[in-house]
């Protein structure tokens, strides 16, 4: 999607505000003893109340309103009967369609008290996302996102998951410019343009650069170590980028 009119930006802001509020509500409810499926029910209820639809359900018939990934599951985790425990590393990803506009957000956290190692991973991943967003400008190469993420990861002592990345969004959950790697690819000659709507969602990991699909056909697993993700939906401009989530 390319934003051309003020009403389009307002539509994205409404969708972005909704998914951000759902993520915050689910995060607050994610205490020791909480059940993954019950957290998803909170998100589903908030979507219904707003007249919105779950983007992964709408687009892929995903078996949940949101994605809830726990410990070795880095992404696309199916909400189920798993009970959260103190020290679990959790990622919640919320994406929705509202009045024809799609927005996507996500964040990782630790249930209860994070260990020093867990907090280091979370801080580095959030830093990578924010640094990548801060340098977005119309005309810049798209691979500047991966260059920035990779630079932060290396400086902080982490790896970048290479088969999960950012993407275009706005009128659909996944659209042009397609996959945007979280690592620097010098062969990628695409450029950002004014009004382009994308996600910025680095996945940083402790021990691996790839995830593997689980037997459920959805969950993406780290066979070694852990990964974290933070995500915003962003509109590119010639000046400061606009974060709608």
Coordinates of C-alpha atoms in Angstrom, one line a residue:
X1 CA 0.0 0.0 0.0
X2 CA 1.1 3.6 -0.7
X3 CA -0.7 6.2 1.3
X4 CA -1.9 9.0 -1.0
X5 CA -4.6 10.7 1.1
X6 CA -5.1 11.8 4.7
X7 CA -8.1 9.5 5.1
X8 CA -5.9 6.5 4.2
X9 CA -3.5 7.4 6.9
X10 CA -6.3 7.9 9.4
X11 CA -7.6 4.4 8.5
X12 CA -4.2 2.9 9.2
X13 CA -4.0 4.8 12.4
X14 CA -7.3 3.4 13.6
X15 CA -6.3 -0.2 12.7
X16 CA -2.9 0.4 14.3
X17 CA -4.3 1.8 17.5
X18 CA -6.6 -1.3 17.8
X19 CA -3.9 -3.9 17.4
X20 CA -1.6 -2.0 19.8
X21 CA -4.4 -1.9 22.4
X22 CA -5.0 -5.6 22.0
X23 CA -1.4 -6.5 22.4
X24 CA -1.2 -4.4 25.5
X25 CA -4.3 -6.1 27.0
X26 CA -3.0 -9.6 26.2
X27 CA 0.4 -8.7 27.6
X28 CA -1.1 -7.5 30.9
X29 CA -3.1 -10.7 31.2
X30 CA 0.0 -12.9 30.5
X31 CA 0.8 -13.8 34.2
X32 CA 1.9 -17.1 35.6
X33 CA -1.0 -19.5 35.4
X34 CA -2.6 -17.8 32.4
X35 CA -3.6 -20.1 29.5
X36 CA -2.5 -19.3 26.0
X37 CA -6.0 -19.9 24.5
X38 CA -7.6 -17.6 27.1
X39 CA -5.2 -14.8 26.2
X40 CA -6.2 -15.3 22.5
X41 CA -9.9 -15.1 23.6
X42 CA -9.2 -11.6 25.0
X43 CA -7.8 -10.5 21.6
X44 CA -10.7 -12.1 19.7
X45 CA -13.3 -10.4 21.9
X46 CA -11.6 -7.0 21.4
X47 CA -11.5 -7.5 17.6
X48 CA -15.2 -8.3 17.6
X49 CA -16.1 -5.4 19.7
X50 CA -14.3 -3.0 17.3
X51 CA -15.9 -4.6 14.2
X52 CA -12.5 -5.8 13.1
X53 CA -11.3 -9.2 11.8
X54 CA -8.2 -11.2 12.7
X55 CA -5.8 -10.8 9.8
X56 CA -4.2 -14.3 10.1
X57 CA -7.6 -15.9 10.3
X58 CA -8.9 -13.9 7.4
X59 CA -5.8 -14.4 5.2
X60 CA -4.6 -17.9 6.1
X61 CA -7.4 -19.5 8.1
X62 CA -5.0 -19.5 11.1
X63 CA -6.4 -21.5 14.1
X64 CA -6.4 -18.5 16.4
X65 CA -7.2 -14.8 16.4
X66 CA -3.6 -14.0 17.3
X67 CA -0.2 -15.7 17.3
X68 CA 1.2 -16.7 20.8
X69 CA 4.6 -18.2 20.7
X70 CA 6.3 -19.6 23.8
X71 CA 9.9 -20.4 24.5
X72 CA 11.4 -22.3 21.5
X73 CA 8.5 -21.2 19.3
X74 CA 9.8 -18.0 17.7
X75 CA 6.7 -17.1 15.6
X76 CA 3.3 -18.2 14.4
X77 CA 2.5 -20.1 17.6
X78 CA -1.1 -21.5 17.9
X79 CA -3.0 -20.5 21.0
X80 CA -3.7 -23.7 22.9
X81 CA -4.0 -25.1 26.4
X82 CA -0.4 -24.2 27.4
X83 CA -0.1 -22.7 30.8
X84 CA 2.3 -19.8 31.2
X85 CA 5.0 -20.2 33.9
X86 CA 7.4 -17.8 35.5
X87 CA 10.4 -17.3 33.2
X88 CA 8.6 -18.3 30.0
X89 CA 9.7 -16.2 27.0
X90 CA 6.5 -15.3 25.1
X91 CA 5.8 -13.5 21.8
X92 CA 2.4 -12.1 21.0
X93 CA 1.7 -11.0 17.4
X94 CA -1.6 -9.2 16.7
X95 CA -2.7 -8.2 13.2
X96 CA -6.1 -7.1 12.1
X97 CA -8.3 -5.7 9.3
X98 CA -10.5 -2.7 10.2
X99 CA -12.6 -1.0 7.6
X100 CA -10.3 -2.2 4.8
X101 CA -7.0 -1.4 6.5
X102 CA -4.5 -3.9 7.9
X103 CA -2.1 -3.2 10.7
X104 CA 0.4 -5.6 12.4
X105 CA 2.3 -5.4 15.7
X106 CA 4.0 -7.7 18.0
X107 CA 6.3 -8.0 21.0
X108 CA 8.2 -10.4 23.2
X109 CA 8.4 -10.5 27.0
X110 CA 9.1 -12.7 29.9
X111 CA 6.4 -13.9 32.2
X112 CA 7.2 -12.6 35.6
X113 CA 10.9 -11.8 36.2
X114 CA 13.3 -11.9 33.2
X115 CA 16.8 -13.4 33.7
X116 CA 19.7 -11.1 32.8
X117 CA 20.2 -13.1 29.6
X118 CA 16.6 -12.9 28.6
X119 CA 16.5 -9.1 29.2
X120 CA 19.6 -8.6 27.1
X121 CA 17.9 -10.4 24.2
X122 CA 14.7 -8.4 24.6
X123 CA 16.6 -5.1 24.8
X124 CA 18.7 -5.8 21.8
X125 CA 15.7 -6.8 19.7
X126 CA 13.7 -3.7 20.6
X127 CA 16.8 -1.6 19.9
X128 CA 17.2 -3.2 16.5
X129 CA 13.5 -2.4 15.6
X130 CA 13.7 1.2 16.8
X131 CA 17.0 1.8 15.1
X132 CA 15.8 0.4 11.8
X133 CA 12.6 2.5 11.9
X134 CA 14.5 5.7 12.8
X135 CA 16.6 5.6 9.6
X136 CA 13.7 5.0 7.2
X137 CA 13.4 7.7 4.6
X138 CA 11.8 7.7 1.1
X139 CA 14.5 7.0 -1.5
X140 CA 16.7 4.9 0.9
X141 CA 17.4 1.3 -0.1
X142 CA 15.2 -1.2 1.5
X143 CA 18.2 -3.3 2.5
X144 CA 19.1 -0.5 4.9
X145 CA 16.6 -2.1 7.3
X146 CA 18.6 -5.4 7.3
X147 CA 21.9 -3.5 7.5
X148 CA 20.7 -1.7 10.6
X149 CA 19.2 -4.8 12.3
X150 CA 22.3 -6.9 11.6
X151 CA 24.6 -4.2 12.9
X152 CA 22.7 -3.9 16.2
X153 CA 22.5 -7.7 16.5
X154 CA 26.3 -8.1 16.0
X155 CA 27.2 -5.4 18.4
X156 CA 24.9 -6.9 21.1
X157 CA 26.1 -10.4 20.5
X158 CA 23.1 -12.0 18.8
X159 CA 22.2 -13.6 15.5
X160 CA 19.4 -12.6 13.1
X161 CA 16.8 -15.1 12.1
X162 CA 17.1 -15.1 8.3
X163 CA 13.9 -16.9 7.2
X164 CA 11.6 -14.5 9.1
X165 CA 11.3 -10.9 8.1
X166 CA 9.4 -7.7 7.6
X167 CA 6.9 -7.1 4.8
X168 CA 4.5 -4.7 3.1
X169 CA 1.1 -4.3 4.7
X170 CA -1.9 -1.9 4.5
X171 CA -4.6 -3.3 2.2
X172 CA -3.6 -6.9 2.9
X173 CA -1.6 -8.6 5.7
X174 CA 1.3 -9.4 3.4
X175 CA 1.8 -7.4 0.2
X176 CA 4.4 -5.6 -1.8
X177 CA 7.3 -4.9 -1.3
X178 CA 7.2 -8.6 -0.2
X179 CA 9.8 -10.1 2.1
X180 CA 12.1 -7.6 3.7
X181 CA 15.1 -9.4 5.2
X182 CA 16.4 -8.6 8.7
X183 CA 19.9 -9.0 7.4
X184 CA 21.9 -7.0 4.8
X185 CA 21.4 -8.4 1.3
X186 CA 23.5 -6.4 -1.2
X187 CA 21.5 -7.9 -4.1
X188 CA 18.3 -6.3 -3.0
X189 CA 18.1 -3.1 -5.0
X190 CA 14.5 -2.1 -4.0
X191 CA 14.0 1.4 -2.6
X192 CA 11.6 2.9 -0.1
X193 CA 9.2 5.4 -1.4
X194 CA 6.9 8.1 -0.1
X195 CA 3.8 6.7 1.6
X196 CA 5.0 3.1 1.5
X197 CA 3.5 1.0 4.3
X198 CA 5.6 -1.7 5.8
X199 CA 6.3 -3.6 9.0
X200 CA 9.6 -3.5 10.7
X201 CA 10.0 -6.7 12.8
X202 CA 13.5 -8.0 13.5
X203 CA 13.9 -11.5 15.0
X204 CA 17.1 -11.8 17.0
X205 CA 18.2 -15.1 18.4
X206 CA 20.8 -16.5 20.8
X207 CA 22.0 -19.5 18.9
X208 CA 20.5 -19.9 15.4
X209 CA 19.9 -18.0 12.1
X210 CA 17.0 -20.1 11.0
X211 CA 13.7 -21.4 12.3
X212 CA 12.1 -24.7 11.4
X213 CA 8.4 -25.4 10.8
X214 CA 6.8 -27.6 13.5
X215 CA 4.6 -30.6 12.9
X216 CA 1.5 -28.4 13.4
X217 CA 2.3 -26.7 10.1
X218 CA 2.3 -23.2 11.6
X219 CA 4.8 -22.8 14.5
X220 CA 8.3 -21.7 13.7
X221 CA 10.8 -23.3 16.1
X222 CA 14.3 -22.5 17.3
X223 CA 16.0 -25.9 17.7
X224 CA 18.7 -24.2 19.8
X225 CA 18.3 -21.3 22.1
X226 CA 15.6 -18.6 21.9
X227 CA 14.5 -15.7 19.7
X228 CA 12.6 -12.5 20.3
X229 CA 10.7 -10.1 18.0
X230 CA 9.3 -6.6 18.2
X231 CA 7.2 -5.2 15.4
X232 CA 5.6 -1.9 14.3
X233 CA 3.6 -1.0 11.2
X234 CA 5.2 2.1 9.7
X235 CA 4.5 4.6 6.9
X236 CA 7.6 5.8 5.1
X237 CA 7.9 9.6 4.4
X238 CA 10.7 11.9 3.2
X239 CA 11.1 12.9 6.9
X240 CA 10.3 11.1 10.1
X241 CA 8.5 7.8 9.6
X242 CA 5.0 7.5 10.9
X243 CA 4.5 4.6 13.4
X244 CA 0.8 3.7 13.4
X245 CA 1.0 0.9 16.0

